[in-house]
Coordinates of C-alpha atoms in Angstrom, one line a residue:
M195 CA -45.3 4.9 15.3
V196 CA -44.6 6.3 19.1
L197 CA -41.3 4.7 20.6
T198 CA -41.7 4.1 24.6
K199 CA -38.8 5.9 26.7
P200 CA -36.9 2.3 26.4
E201 CA -37.7 1.7 23.3
L202 CA -35.8 5.3 22.6
I203 CA -32.8 4.8 24.6
A204 CA -32.3 1.1 23.1
S205 CA -32.3 2.4 19.6
L206 CA -29.8 5.5 20.5
K207 CA -27.7 3.2 21.7
N208 CA -27.4 1.0 18.8
E209 CA -27.1 3.9 16.8
V210 CA -23.8 4.8 19.2
R211 CA -22.8 1.2 18.6
I212 CA -23.1 1.2 15.1
L213 CA -21.4 4.9 14.5
V214 CA -18.4 3.6 16.7
H215 CA -18.1 0.5 15.0
L216 CA -17.9 2.4 11.5
A217 CA -15.3 4.9 13.4
G218 CA -13.6 1.7 13.6
K219 CA -12.9 1.5 9.9
V220 CA -11.8 4.6 9.3
S221 CA -7.6 4.2 8.5
P222 CA -5.2 6.9 9.4
S223 CA -5.2 8.2 6.1
M224 CA -8.7 9.2 5.5
R225 CA -9.4 11.1 8.8
E226 CA -8.5 14.3 7.1
Y227 CA -11.1 12.9 4.1
R228 CA -12.9 16.1 2.8
P229 CA -15.7 14.8 -0.2
T230 CA -15.8 18.6 -0.8
P231 CA -13.7 21.2 0.0
K232 CA -16.6 22.7 1.9
Q233 CA -17.7 19.3 3.3
R234 CA -16.6 18.3 6.7
S235 CA -13.8 16.3 6.8
T236 CA -14.3 12.4 8.6
I237 CA -12.5 13.7 11.8
E238 CA -14.6 16.9 11.7
L239 CA -17.9 14.6 11.0
L240 CA -17.2 12.6 14.1
R241 CA -16.1 15.7 16.6
Y242 CA -19.6 17.6 15.6
L243 CA -21.3 14.3 16.8
T244 CA -19.7 14.5 19.8
V245 CA -21.7 17.8 20.3
M246 CA -24.6 17.4 18.1
G247 CA -26.5 14.4 19.9
P248 CA -26.4 15.4 23.7
A249 CA -26.8 19.3 23.1
L250 CA -29.7 18.7 21.0
I251 CA -31.4 16.0 23.5
Q252 CA -30.4 19.0 26.2
A253 CA -31.5 21.8 24.5
A254 CA -35.3 19.8 24.2
K255 CA -35.4 18.8 27.5
V256 CA -35.2 22.5 28.6
G257 CA -37.1 24.1 26.3
A258 CA -34.0 26.3 24.6
F259 CA -31.0 25.8 22.7
D260 CA -27.8 27.0 25.0
P261 CA -25.7 29.0 22.6
A262 CA -22.7 29.2 25.0
A263 CA -22.5 25.5 26.0
W264 CA -23.1 24.5 22.2
T265 CA -19.6 26.9 21.5
A266 CA -17.9 25.2 24.9
A267 CA -18.6 21.6 23.8
E268 CA -17.3 22.2 20.2
Q269 CA -14.5 24.0 21.3
A270 CA -13.6 20.9 23.5
A271 CA -14.6 18.0 20.8
N272 CA -12.4 20.2 18.0
A273 CA -8.9 19.8 20.5
M274 CA -10.0 16.3 20.2
T275 CA -7.4 13.6 19.0
F276 CA -9.6 10.7 16.7
D277 CA -9.0 8.2 19.2
Q278 CA -10.4 10.4 22.1
T279 CA -13.2 11.5 19.3
V280 CA -14.4 7.7 19.2
A281 CA -14.2 7.3 22.6
A282 CA -16.5 9.8 23.6
L283 CA -18.8 9.0 21.3
A284 CA -18.9 5.9 22.5
A285 CA -19.9 7.1 25.9
H286 CA -22.9 8.5 24.3
A287 CA -24.4 5.5 24.9
D288 CA -24.9 6.3 29.0
T289 CA -25.2 9.6 28.1
Y290 CA -28.4 8.9 26.1
A291 CA -29.7 6.9 28.7
S292 CA -29.4 9.5 31.4
L293 CA -30.6 12.1 29.5
V294 CA -33.8 10.4 27.8
G295 CA -34.1 8.4 30.8
G296 CA -35.3 11.5 33.0
L297 CA -37.5 12.5 30.6
S298 CA -41.3 12.0 32.0

């Protein structure tokens, strides 16, 4: 199945909507929850997701992964509070539309 550009953007926006909704269900006591010692905590996973999606789309656009940009974005994400992280995730709806919308 092939998606059109508008369908892909709509799908990504829906994923953002679901993620932000689920993040809103995380109680403060569960933000540091880690399923096993070597897995990311809830807040670590959400912070990772603020970086991962836009960075991978950008890498696909330019045809190369930029480790320096990833590191800078990861450091910025790691400094975010929970609320800032959720707000950054919510902003991905517009980010994805911009990044994908510019593709041919």
